[in-house]
Amino acid sequence: MDELKKKIREIPDFPKPGILFYDVTTLLKDPEGLRAAVDVFTQRYADKRISKVLGIESRGFILGPVLAYNLNAGFVPVRKQGKLPAETLNVSYELEYGTDTLEIHKDAVEPDERVLIIDDLIATGGTAAATVEMVETFGANLVEVAFLIELSFLNGRAKLPSDLPVFSVLKY
Ligand code: AMP
């Protein structure tokens, strides 16, 4: 896994001073890096009967569909407000300053489905928590929430339900 970490570019003070940004584009452009990252998720969920992979905008749109394809599951985008064309379910969550809203199509998930949420990175956990709330509204079975990177020092897991399995490949 240290090999994977080496492929992720770290950019200080982006998008604002004090933030160390983990840029996964350098991993994604590397054929071996991309394969290794996707393989970890595919192997973990291969026999979990996942029917829908929910990817969070925007880097969850890169890993999510590849994983869904490998699992014979469908892919559903969770988007920032105002991007989805049909009827949506909205969940707002707190940011450092103000709030943000995520949306999902109302007909995207059925109550009997087995759902996996994926994003590139969990920081404070607000984004993931809002997406978990969506799955709960659908009444679907949330199997796990998965991330390539977890910023453990921010303890984002604490924002998620305590009985919900959370998986991350690389911890910082
Ligand atoms: P949070 O809601 O605080 O867990 O933030 C998670 C979302 O913000 C994810 O979609 C990440 O892609 C993005 N994000 C937050 N912090 C970083 C960071 N240090 N480097 C890269 N992406 C980040």
Short mmCIF file of N, CA, C and O in Angstrom, two decimals, residues 11-150:
data_model
loop_
_atom_site.label_atom_id
_atom_site.label_comp_id
_atom_site.label_asym_id
_atom_site.label_seq_id
_atom_site.Cartn_x
_atom_site.Cartn_y
_atom_site.Cartn_z
N ILE A 11 -0.39 18.20 -2.40
CA ILE A 11 -0.24 19.62 -2.74
C ILE A 11 -0.62 20.50 -1.54
O ILE A 11 -1.79 20.56 -1.16
N PRO A 12 0.39 21.16 -0.93
CA PRO A 12 0.10 22.01 0.23
C PRO A 12 -0.69 23.24 -0.17
O PRO A 12 -0.55 23.76 -1.28
N ASP A 13 -1.53 23.69 0.76
CA ASP A 13 -2.26 24.96 0.61
C ASP A 13 -3.18 25.00 -0.60
O ASP A 13 -3.31 26.04 -1.26
N PHE A 14 -3.81 23.87 -0.93
CA PHE A 14 -4.82 23.84 -1.98
C PHE A 14 -6.07 23.14 -1.43
O PHE A 14 -5.94 22.09 -0.79
N PRO A 15 -7.26 23.67 -1.65
CA PRO A 15 -7.60 24.91 -2.38
C PRO A 15 -7.44 26.18 -1.55
O PRO A 15 -7.68 27.26 -2.08
N LYS A 16 -7.05 26.01 -0.27
CA LYS A 16 -6.81 27.22 0.54
C LYS A 16 -5.68 26.94 1.54
O LYS A 16 -5.34 25.78 1.80
N PRO A 17 -5.10 28.00 2.10
CA PRO A 17 -3.98 27.83 3.01
C PRO A 17 -4.30 26.85 4.14
O PRO A 17 -5.40 26.87 4.69
N GLY A 18 -3.34 25.98 4.45
CA GLY A 18 -3.50 25.05 5.56
C GLY A 18 -4.03 23.69 5.17
O GLY A 18 -3.98 22.75 5.96
N ILE A 19 -4.57 23.56 3.94
CA ILE A 19 -5.09 22.27 3.50
C ILE A 19 -4.01 21.55 2.68
O ILE A 19 -3.44 22.12 1.76
N LEU A 20 -3.74 20.29 3.06
CA LEU A 20 -2.86 19.45 2.24
C LEU A 20 -3.77 18.62 1.33
O LEU A 20 -4.51 17.74 1.81
N PHE A 21 -3.73 18.88 0.05
CA PHE A 21 -4.64 18.24 -0.90
C PHE A 21 -4.02 16.96 -1.44
O PHE A 21 -2.90 16.97 -1.95
N TYR A 22 -4.77 15.86 -1.35
CA TYR A 22 -4.30 14.58 -1.89
C TYR A 22 -4.84 14.45 -3.31
O TYR A 22 -6.04 14.23 -3.51
N ASP A 23 -3.95 14.58 -4.27
CA ASP A 23 -4.32 14.62 -5.69
C ASP A 23 -4.19 13.21 -6.28
O ASP A 23 -3.08 12.74 -6.56
N VAL A 24 -5.34 12.56 -6.47
CA VAL A 24 -5.31 11.17 -6.95
C VAL A 24 -5.12 11.06 -8.46
O VAL A 24 -5.00 9.96 -8.98
N THR A 25 -5.09 12.19 -9.16
CA THR A 25 -4.93 12.10 -10.63
C THR A 25 -3.60 11.44 -11.00
O THR A 25 -3.49 10.80 -12.04
N THR A 26 -2.60 11.60 -10.12
CA THR A 26 -1.30 11.00 -10.42
C THR A 26 -1.33 9.47 -10.25
O THR A 26 -0.58 8.76 -10.89
N LEU A 27 -2.22 8.99 -9.39
CA LEU A 27 -2.43 7.54 -9.26
C LEU A 27 -3.27 7.02 -10.43
O LEU A 27 -2.97 5.98 -11.01
N LEU A 28 -4.29 7.78 -10.77
CA LEU A 28 -5.22 7.34 -11.83
C LEU A 28 -4.55 7.25 -13.19
O LEU A 28 -4.90 6.41 -14.01
N LYS A 29 -3.56 8.11 -13.45
CA LYS A 29 -2.92 8.11 -14.76
C LYS A 29 -1.90 6.98 -14.91
O LYS A 29 -1.42 6.72 -16.00
N ASP A 30 -1.60 6.35 -13.79
CA ASP A 30 -0.61 5.28 -13.77
C ASP A 30 -1.35 3.93 -13.93
O ASP A 30 -2.13 3.54 -13.05
N PRO A 31 -1.16 3.21 -15.02
CA PRO A 31 -1.94 1.99 -15.26
C PRO A 31 -1.88 0.99 -14.10
O PRO A 31 -2.91 0.45 -13.71
N GLU A 32 -0.70 0.79 -13.53
CA GLU A 32 -0.59 -0.17 -12.42
C GLU A 32 -1.26 0.35 -11.16
O GLU A 32 -1.88 -0.41 -10.42
N GLY A 33 -1.15 1.66 -10.94
CA GLY A 33 -1.77 2.27 -9.77
C GLY A 33 -3.28 2.17 -9.86
O GLY A 33 -3.95 1.80 -8.89
N LEU A 34 -3.83 2.50 -11.01
CA LEU A 34 -5.28 2.43 -11.20
C LEU A 34 -5.77 1.01 -11.00
O LEU A 34 -6.74 0.76 -10.28
N ARG A 35 -5.07 0.06 -11.61
CA ARG A 35 -5.49 -1.35 -11.49
C ARG A 35 -5.43 -1.82 -10.04
O ARG A 35 -6.35 -2.46 -9.53
N ALA A 36 -4.33 -1.48 -9.36
CA ALA A 36 -4.17 -1.93 -7.97
C ALA A 36 -5.27 -1.36 -7.08
O ALA A 36 -5.84 -2.07 -6.25
N ALA A 37 -5.58 -0.09 -7.27
CA ALA A 37 -6.60 0.55 -6.44
C ALA A 37 -7.97 -0.08 -6.69
O ALA A 37 -8.68 -0.44 -5.75
N VAL A 38 -8.33 -0.24 -7.96
CA VAL A 38 -9.64 -0.81 -8.28
C VAL A 38 -9.72 -2.27 -7.82
O VAL A 38 -10.76 -2.72 -7.32
N ASP A 39 -8.60 -2.99 -7.95
CA ASP A 39 -8.59 -4.41 -7.55
C ASP A 39 -8.87 -4.60 -6.05
O ASP A 39 -9.52 -5.56 -5.66
N VAL A 40 -8.34 -3.69 -5.23
CA VAL A 40 -8.57 -3.81 -3.78
C VAL A 40 -10.07 -3.79 -3.50
O VAL A 40 -10.60 -4.63 -2.76
N PHE A 41 -10.76 -2.84 -4.12
CA PHE A 41 -12.21 -2.73 -3.90
C PHE A 41 -12.95 -3.92 -4.52
O PHE A 41 -13.87 -4.47 -3.91
N THR A 42 -12.56 -4.29 -5.72
CA THR A 42 -13.26 -5.38 -6.41
C THR A 42 -13.18 -6.66 -5.60
O THR A 42 -14.17 -7.37 -5.41
N GLN A 43 -11.97 -6.96 -5.09
CA GLN A 43 -11.80 -8.20 -4.32
C GLN A 43 -12.60 -8.15 -3.02
O GLN A 43 -13.21 -9.14 -2.61
N ARG A 44 -12.62 -7.00 -2.42
CA ARG A 44 -13.33 -6.87 -1.13
C ARG A 44 -14.84 -7.08 -1.29
O ARG A 44 -15.48 -7.65 -0.41
N TYR A 45 -15.40 -6.61 -2.40
CA TYR A 45 -16.87 -6.62 -2.54
C TYR A 45 -17.39 -7.66 -3.53
O TYR A 45 -18.60 -7.73 -3.76
N ALA A 46 -16.48 -8.47 -4.08
CA ALA A 46 -16.88 -9.41 -5.14
C ALA A 46 -18.05 -10.31 -4.74
O ALA A 46 -18.93 -10.57 -5.55
N ASP A 47 -18.05 -10.80 -3.48
CA ASP A 47 -19.11 -11.74 -3.09
C ASP A 47 -20.11 -11.10 -2.12
O ASP A 47 -20.76 -11.79 -1.33
N LYS A 48 -20.23 -9.79 -2.17
CA LYS A 48 -21.12 -9.08 -1.23
C LYS A 48 -22.49 -8.75 -1.86
O LYS A 48 -23.30 -8.07 -1.26
N ARG A 49 -22.73 -9.25 -3.05
CA ARG A 49 -24.03 -9.06 -3.73
C ARG A 49 -24.46 -7.59 -3.75
O ARG A 49 -25.61 -7.25 -3.47
N ILE A 50 -23.52 -6.70 -4.06
CA ILE A 50 -23.83 -5.27 -4.19
C ILE A 50 -24.67 -5.07 -5.46
O ILE A 50 -24.30 -5.55 -6.53
N SER A 51 -25.79 -4.36 -5.33
CA SER A 51 -26.60 -4.10 -6.53
C SER A 51 -26.40 -2.68 -7.06
O SER A 51 -26.56 -2.42 -8.25
N LYS A 52 -26.04 -1.73 -6.18
CA LYS A 52 -25.77 -0.35 -6.62
C LYS A 52 -24.53 0.20 -5.93
O LYS A 52 -24.38 0.05 -4.71
N VAL A 53 -23.68 0.82 -6.74
CA VAL A 53 -22.56 1.58 -6.20
C VAL A 53 -22.92 3.06 -6.31
O VAL A 53 -23.25 3.53 -7.41
N LEU A 54 -22.91 3.77 -5.18
CA LEU A 54 -23.17 5.21 -5.18
C LEU A 54 -21.83 5.94 -5.14
O LEU A 54 -21.07 5.79 -4.17
N GLY A 55 -21.55 6.74 -6.16
CA GLY A 55 -20.31 7.51 -6.20
C GLY A 55 -20.60 8.97 -5.89
O GLY A 55 -21.57 9.55 -6.38
N ILE A 56 -19.76 9.57 -5.04
CA ILE A 56 -19.96 10.96 -4.64
C ILE A 56 -19.16 11.89 -5.55
O ILE A 56 -17.97 11.66 -5.79
N GLU A 57 -19.83 12.97 -6.02
CA GLU A 57 -19.18 13.94 -6.90
C GLU A 57 -17.96 14.55 -6.23
O GLU A 57 -18.04 14.93 -5.06
N SER A 58 -16.83 14.71 -6.89
CA SER A 58 -16.71 14.27 -8.26
C SER A 58 -15.78 13.06 -8.44
O SER A 58 -15.89 12.32 -9.40
N ARG A 59 -14.89 12.85 -7.49
CA ARG A 59 -13.93 11.77 -7.74
C ARG A 59 -14.49 10.39 -7.44
O ARG A 59 -13.91 9.38 -7.84
N GLY A 60 -15.65 10.36 -6.80
CA GLY A 60 -16.38 9.08 -6.68
C GLY A 60 -16.95 8.64 -8.02
O GLY A 60 -17.35 7.49 -8.19
N PHE A 61 -16.97 9.59 -8.99
CA PHE A 61 -17.45 9.25 -10.34
C PHE A 61 -16.36 8.55 -11.16
O PHE A 61 -16.62 8.08 -12.26
N ILE A 62 -15.15 8.55 -10.64
CA ILE A 62 -14.05 7.91 -11.38
C ILE A 62 -13.91 6.47 -10.94
O ILE A 62 -13.91 5.55 -11.76
N LEU A 63 -13.83 6.27 -9.61
CA LEU A 63 -13.66 4.90 -9.10
C LEU A 63 -14.97 4.12 -9.13
O LEU A 63 -14.97 2.91 -9.38
N GLY A 64 -16.08 4.80 -8.88
CA GLY A 64 -17.36 4.13 -8.72
C GLY A 64 -17.81 3.31 -9.92
O GLY A 64 -18.13 2.12 -9.76
N PRO A 65 -17.86 3.89 -11.11
CA PRO A 65 -18.35 3.11 -12.26
C PRO A 65 -17.46 1.93 -12.62
O PRO A 65 -17.96 0.88 -13.05
N VAL A 66 -16.15 2.08 -12.45
CA VAL A 66 -15.25 0.96 -12.75
C VAL A 66 -15.54 -0.20 -11.79
O VAL A 66 -15.62 -1.36 -12.20
N LEU A 67 -15.71 0.15 -10.52
CA LEU A 67 -16.01 -0.88 -9.52
C LEU A 67 -17.38 -1.50 -9.78
O LEU A 67 -17.53 -2.73 -9.74
N ALA A 68 -18.38 -0.65 -10.08
CA ALA A 68 -19.73 -1.17 -10.35
C ALA A 68 -19.69 -2.16 -11.52
O ALA A 68 -20.30 -3.23 -11.47
N TYR A 69 -18.95 -1.81 -12.55
CA TYR A 69 -18.82 -2.69 -13.72
C TYR A 69 -18.24 -4.04 -13.30
O TYR A 69 -18.76 -5.10 -13.66
N ASN A 70 -17.18 -4.00 -12.50
CA ASN A 70 -16.54 -5.24 -12.05
C ASN A 70 -17.47 -6.09 -11.18
O ASN A 70 -17.36 -7.32 -11.16
N LEU A 71 -18.37 -5.43 -10.45
CA LEU A 71 -19.26 -6.16 -9.52
C LEU A 71 -20.59 -6.53 -10.16
O LEU A 71 -21.47 -7.06 -9.49
N ASN A 72 -20.74 -6.21 -11.43
CA ASN A 72 -22.05 -6.41 -12.10
C ASN A 72 -23.15 -5.65 -11.38
O ASN A 72 -24.29 -6.12 -11.29
N ALA A 73 -22.80 -4.49 -10.85
CA ALA A 73 -23.77 -3.64 -10.16
C ALA A 73 -24.07 -2.43 -11.04
O ALA A 73 -23.39 -2.19 -12.04
N GLY A 74 -25.09 -1.66 -10.64
CA GLY A 74 -25.36 -0.40 -11.32
C GLY A 74 -24.60 0.72 -10.63
O GLY A 74 -24.17 0.58 -9.48
N PHE A 75 -24.45 1.86 -11.32
CA PHE A 75 -23.79 3.03 -10.73
C PHE A 75 -24.79 4.18 -10.61
O PHE A 75 -25.55 4.45 -11.53
N VAL A 76 -24.75 4.85 -9.45
CA VAL A 76 -25.62 6.00 -9.22
C VAL A 76 -24.77 7.20 -8.78
O VAL A 76 -24.02 7.09 -7.81
N PRO A 77 -24.89 8.34 -9.48
CA PRO A 77 -24.15 9.53 -9.06
C PRO A 77 -24.86 10.31 -7.96
O PRO A 77 -26.07 10.53 -8.04
N VAL A 78 -24.12 10.67 -6.92
CA VAL A 78 -24.60 11.60 -5.89
C VAL A 78 -23.96 12.94 -6.22
O VAL A 78 -22.73 13.05 -6.21
N ARG A 79 -24.80 13.94 -6.55
CA ARG A 79 -24.26 15.16 -7.13
C ARG A 79 -24.46 16.40 -6.27
O ARG A 79 -25.30 16.42 -5.37
N LYS A 80 -23.69 17.41 -6.58
CA LYS A 80 -23.90 18.72 -5.97
C LYS A 80 -25.23 19.27 -6.49
O LYS A 80 -25.71 18.87 -7.55
N GLN A 81 -25.79 20.20 -5.75
CA GLN A 81 -27.13 20.72 -6.05
C GLN A 81 -27.26 21.28 -7.47
O GLN A 81 -26.35 21.95 -7.97
N GLY A 82 -28.39 20.98 -8.09
CA GLY A 82 -28.73 21.61 -9.37
C GLY A 82 -28.21 20.93 -10.61
O GLY A 82 -28.32 21.47 -11.71
N LYS A 83 -27.63 19.75 -10.49
CA LYS A 83 -27.02 19.09 -11.66
C LYS A 83 -27.88 17.97 -12.21
O LYS A 83 -27.76 17.61 -13.37
N LEU A 84 -28.73 17.38 -11.36
CA LEU A 84 -29.50 16.22 -11.80
C LEU A 84 -30.83 16.68 -12.42
O LEU A 84 -31.52 17.53 -11.87
N PRO A 85 -31.21 16.08 -13.55
CA PRO A 85 -32.35 16.59 -14.30
C PRO A 85 -33.73 16.13 -13.81
O PRO A 85 -34.71 16.84 -14.00
N ALA A 86 -33.82 14.97 -13.19
CA ALA A 86 -35.14 14.46 -12.78
C ALA A 86 -35.40 14.80 -11.32
O ALA A 86 -34.63 15.52 -10.69
N GLU A 87 -36.49 14.24 -10.77
CA GLU A 87 -36.84 14.55 -9.38
C GLU A 87 -35.76 14.06 -8.42
O GLU A 87 -35.27 12.91 -8.57
N THR A 88 -35.41 14.87 -7.44
CA THR A 88 -34.30 14.50 -6.55
C THR A 88 -34.70 14.48 -5.08
O THR A 88 -35.67 15.10 -4.67
N LEU A 89 -33.89 13.75 -4.33
CA LEU A 89 -33.90 13.78 -2.88
C LEU A 89 -32.68 14.60 -2.49
O LEU A 89 -31.59 14.38 -3.02
N ASN A 90 -32.85 15.55 -1.55
CA ASN A 90 -31.74 16.44 -1.18
C ASN A 90 -31.35 16.27 0.28
O ASN A 90 -32.23 16.14 1.12
N VAL A 91 -30.06 16.31 0.54
CA VAL A 91 -29.60 16.32 1.93
C VAL A 91 -28.57 17.43 2.10
O VAL A 91 -27.59 17.49 1.35
N SER A 92 -28.79 18.31 3.06
CA SER A 92 -27.84 19.38 3.34
C SER A 92 -26.96 19.00 4.52
O SER A 92 -27.38 18.27 5.41
N TYR A 93 -25.74 19.50 4.50
CA TYR A 93 -24.83 19.20 5.61
C TYR A 93 -23.93 20.40 5.87
O TYR A 93 -23.73 21.25 5.00
N GLU A 94 -23.40 20.42 7.09
CA GLU A 94 -22.61 21.56 7.54
C GLU A 94 -21.20 21.55 6.96
O GLU A 94 -20.55 20.50 6.93
N LEU A 95 -20.75 22.70 6.51
CA LEU A 95 -19.34 22.87 6.14
C LEU A 95 -18.71 23.76 7.21
O LEU A 95 -19.39 24.20 8.13
N GLU A 96 -17.42 24.03 7.05
CA GLU A 96 -16.74 24.91 7.99
C GLU A 96 -17.48 26.26 8.04
O GLU A 96 -17.74 26.82 9.10
N TYR A 97 -17.79 26.79 6.85
CA TYR A 97 -18.59 28.01 6.76
C TYR A 97 -19.82 27.70 5.91
O TYR A 97 -19.69 27.42 4.73
N GLY A 98 -21.01 27.71 6.54
CA GLY A 98 -22.24 27.51 5.79
C GLY A 98 -22.59 26.04 5.59
O GLY A 98 -22.12 25.17 6.33
N THR A 99 -23.43 25.80 4.59
CA THR A 99 -23.88 24.43 4.32
C THR A 99 -23.72 24.10 2.84
O THR A 99 -23.55 24.99 2.01
N ASP A 100 -23.79 22.81 2.55
CA ASP A 100 -23.74 22.34 1.17
C ASP A 100 -24.87 21.33 1.00
O ASP A 100 -25.36 20.79 2.00
N THR A 101 -25.27 21.09 -0.23
CA THR A 101 -26.37 20.15 -0.46
C THR A 101 -25.98 19.13 -1.52
O THR A 101 -25.41 19.49 -2.56
N LEU A 102 -26.30 17.87 -1.23
CA LEU A 102 -26.10 16.80 -2.21
C LEU A 102 -27.46 16.29 -2.67
O LEU A 102 -28.44 16.35 -1.93
N GLU A 103 -27.49 15.80 -3.90
CA GLU A 103 -28.75 15.30 -4.47
C GLU A 103 -28.57 13.94 -5.11
O GLU A 103 -27.47 13.61 -5.60
N ILE A 104 -29.67 13.22 -5.14
CA ILE A 104 -29.70 11.92 -5.82
C ILE A 104 -31.08 11.79 -6.46
O ILE A 104 -32.06 12.34 -5.94
N HIS A 105 -31.15 11.12 -7.59
CA HIS A 105 -32.46 10.93 -8.20
C HIS A 105 -33.35 10.07 -7.30
O HIS A 105 -32.90 9.06 -6.75
N LYS A 106 -34.61 10.47 -7.20
CA LYS A 106 -35.55 9.78 -6.30
C LYS A 106 -35.77 8.33 -6.67
O LYS A 106 -36.11 7.50 -5.82
N ASP A 107 -35.59 8.01 -7.96
CA ASP A 107 -35.83 6.63 -8.40
C ASP A 107 -34.52 5.84 -8.57
O ASP A 107 -34.48 4.82 -9.24
N ALA A 108 -33.43 6.33 -7.92
CA ALA A 108 -32.11 5.73 -8.16
C ALA A 108 -31.90 4.41 -7.41
O ALA A 108 -31.13 3.56 -7.85
N VAL A 109 -32.56 4.27 -6.26
CA VAL A 109 -32.32 3.09 -5.41
C VAL A 109 -33.67 2.55 -4.90
O VAL A 109 -34.53 3.34 -4.49
N GLU A 110 -33.81 1.24 -4.92
CA GLU A 110 -35.03 0.60 -4.39
C GLU A 110 -34.75 0.06 -2.97
O GLU A 110 -33.60 -0.24 -2.65
N PRO A 111 -35.80 -0.06 -2.16
CA PRO A 111 -35.60 -0.47 -0.76
C PRO A 111 -34.92 -1.83 -0.59
O PRO A 111 -34.27 -2.07 0.43
N ASP A 112 -35.06 -2.72 -1.56
CA ASP A 112 -34.50 -4.07 -1.39
C ASP A 112 -33.04 -4.17 -1.89
O ASP A 112 -32.48 -5.27 -1.93
N GLU A 113 -32.44 -3.05 -2.20
CA GLU A 113 -31.10 -3.12 -2.80
C GLU A 113 -29.98 -3.17 -1.75
O GLU A 113 -30.15 -2.73 -0.61
N ARG A 114 -28.83 -3.69 -2.22
CA ARG A 114 -27.63 -3.70 -1.39
C ARG A 114 -26.65 -2.68 -1.96
O ARG A 114 -26.18 -2.81 -3.09
N VAL A 115 -26.38 -1.65 -1.16
CA VAL A 115 -25.71 -0.46 -1.66
C VAL A 115 -24.30 -0.32 -1.07
O VAL A 115 -24.07 -0.61 0.11
N LEU A 116 -23.38 0.12 -1.91
CA LEU A 116 -22.03 0.49 -1.47
C LEU A 116 -21.81 1.95 -1.85
O LEU A 116 -22.09 2.35 -2.97
N ILE A 117 -21.32 2.75 -0.90
CA ILE A 117 -20.97 4.15 -1.18
C ILE A 117 -19.46 4.24 -1.37
O ILE A 117 -18.70 3.64 -0.60
N ILE A 118 -19.03 4.99 -2.39
CA ILE A 118 -17.58 5.14 -2.58
C ILE A 118 -17.23 6.59 -2.90
O ILE A 118 -17.95 7.30 -3.59
N ASP A 119 -16.09 7.02 -2.32
CA ASP A 119 -15.51 8.33 -2.67
C ASP A 119 -14.00 8.18 -2.60
O ASP A 119 -13.48 7.20 -2.07
N ASP A 120 -13.29 9.17 -3.12
CA ASP A 120 -11.82 9.06 -3.11
C ASP A 120 -11.27 9.25 -1.71
O ASP A 120 -10.29 8.61 -1.33
N LEU A 121 -11.94 10.11 -0.90
CA LEU A 121 -11.31 10.51 0.36
C LEU A 121 -12.35 10.89 1.40
O LEU A 121 -13.34 11.54 1.08
N ILE A 122 -12.13 10.46 2.66
CA ILE A 122 -12.95 10.96 3.76
C ILE A 122 -12.07 11.88 4.61
O ILE A 122 -10.99 11.50 5.05
N ALA A 123 -12.58 13.11 4.80
CA ALA A 123 -11.88 14.09 5.63
C ALA A 123 -12.68 14.26 6.91
O ALA A 123 -12.58 13.43 7.82
N THR A 124 -13.56 15.26 6.97
CA THR A 124 -14.37 15.45 8.19
C THR A 124 -15.56 14.51 8.24
O THR A 124 -16.22 14.38 9.28
N GLY A 125 -15.91 13.89 7.12
CA GLY A 125 -16.99 12.90 7.10
C GLY A 125 -18.36 13.47 6.76
O GLY A 125 -19.33 12.71 6.60
N GLY A 126 -18.47 14.79 6.61
CA GLY A 126 -19.78 15.42 6.35
C GLY A 126 -20.41 14.95 5.04
O GLY A 126 -21.62 14.67 4.99
N THR A 127 -19.59 14.86 4.01
CA THR A 127 -20.09 14.45 2.69
C THR A 127 -20.61 13.02 2.74
O THR A 127 -21.70 12.71 2.23
N ALA A 128 -19.83 12.14 3.35
CA ALA A 128 -20.23 10.74 3.44
C ALA A 128 -21.48 10.59 4.31
O ALA A 128 -22.40 9.83 3.98
N ALA A 129 -21.55 11.34 5.41
CA ALA A 129 -22.70 11.25 6.31
C ALA A 129 -23.98 11.64 5.59
O ALA A 129 -25.03 11.01 5.77
N ALA A 130 -23.91 12.67 4.76
CA ALA A 130 -25.09 13.10 3.99
C ALA A 130 -25.51 12.00 3.01
O ALA A 130 -26.71 11.75 2.83
N THR A 131 -24.56 11.33 2.42
CA THR A 131 -24.88 10.27 1.46
C THR A 131 -25.47 9.05 2.18
O THR A 131 -26.40 8.41 1.67
N VAL A 132 -24.96 8.78 3.37
CA VAL A 132 -25.52 7.68 4.18
C VAL A 132 -26.99 7.97 4.49
O VAL A 132 -27.85 7.09 4.41
N GLU A 133 -27.27 9.23 4.82
CA GLU A 133 -28.65 9.63 5.12
C GLU A 133 -29.58 9.36 3.93
O GLU A 133 -30.72 8.94 4.10
N MET A 134 -29.06 9.59 2.72
CA MET A 134 -29.86 9.32 1.52
C MET A 134 -30.23 7.84 1.43
O MET A 134 -31.38 7.49 1.17
N VAL A 135 -29.24 7.00 1.65
CA VAL A 135 -29.50 5.55 1.54
C VAL A 135 -30.51 5.13 2.60
O VAL A 135 -31.39 4.30 2.34
N GLU A 136 -30.40 5.72 3.79
CA GLU A 136 -31.37 5.42 4.86
C GLU A 136 -32.77 5.84 4.46
O GLU A 136 -33.75 5.15 4.74
N THR A 137 -32.90 6.98 3.78
CA THR A 137 -34.21 7.45 3.32
C THR A 137 -34.83 6.46 2.33
O THR A 137 -36.03 6.22 2.35
N PHE A 138 -33.99 5.90 1.47
CA PHE A 138 -34.48 4.90 0.52
C PHE A 138 -34.89 3.60 1.22
O PHE A 138 -35.59 2.78 0.65
N GLY A 139 -34.39 3.41 2.43
CA GLY A 139 -34.65 2.17 3.16
C GLY A 139 -33.84 1.00 2.64
O GLY A 139 -34.15 -0.16 2.93
N ALA A 140 -32.80 1.29 1.87
CA ALA A 140 -31.98 0.22 1.30
C ALA A 140 -30.95 -0.27 2.31
O ALA A 140 -30.70 0.38 3.33
N ASN A 141 -30.34 -1.41 2.01
CA ASN A 141 -29.34 -2.01 2.89
C ASN A 141 -27.95 -1.46 2.52
O ASN A 141 -27.44 -1.74 1.45
N LEU A 142 -27.39 -0.66 3.40
CA LEU A 142 -26.07 -0.08 3.14
C LEU A 142 -25.01 -1.05 3.63
O LEU A 142 -24.86 -1.28 4.83
N VAL A 143 -24.27 -1.63 2.70
CA VAL A 143 -23.32 -2.69 3.04
C VAL A 143 -22.05 -2.10 3.65
O VAL A 143 -21.53 -2.58 4.66
N GLU A 144 -21.51 -1.04 3.05
CA GLU A 144 -20.27 -0.43 3.55
C GLU A 144 -20.09 0.93 2.88
O GLU A 144 -20.69 1.20 1.84
N VAL A 145 -19.23 1.74 3.48
CA VAL A 145 -18.81 3.00 2.87
C VAL A 145 -17.31 2.87 2.63
O VAL A 145 -16.57 2.52 3.56
N ALA A 146 -16.87 3.12 1.38
CA ALA A 146 -15.48 2.83 1.03
C ALA A 146 -14.76 4.07 0.49
O ALA A 146 -15.34 4.87 -0.25
N PHE A 147 -13.50 4.19 0.89
CA PHE A 147 -12.68 5.33 0.46
C PHE A 147 -11.30 4.82 0.06
O PHE A 147 -10.80 3.86 0.65
N LEU A 148 -10.70 5.50 -0.89
CA LEU A 148 -9.31 5.20 -1.19
C LEU A 148 -8.42 5.75 -0.07
O LEU A 148 -7.50 5.10 0.39
N ILE A 149 -8.76 6.97 0.39
CA ILE A 149 -7.93 7.65 1.39
C ILE A 149 -8.78 8.06 2.59
O ILE A 149 -9.88 8.57 2.43
N GLU A 150 -8.22 7.84 3.78
CA GLU A 150 -8.87 8.32 5.01
C GLU A 150 -7.91 9.22 5.77
O GLU A 150 -6.78 8.83 6.06
#
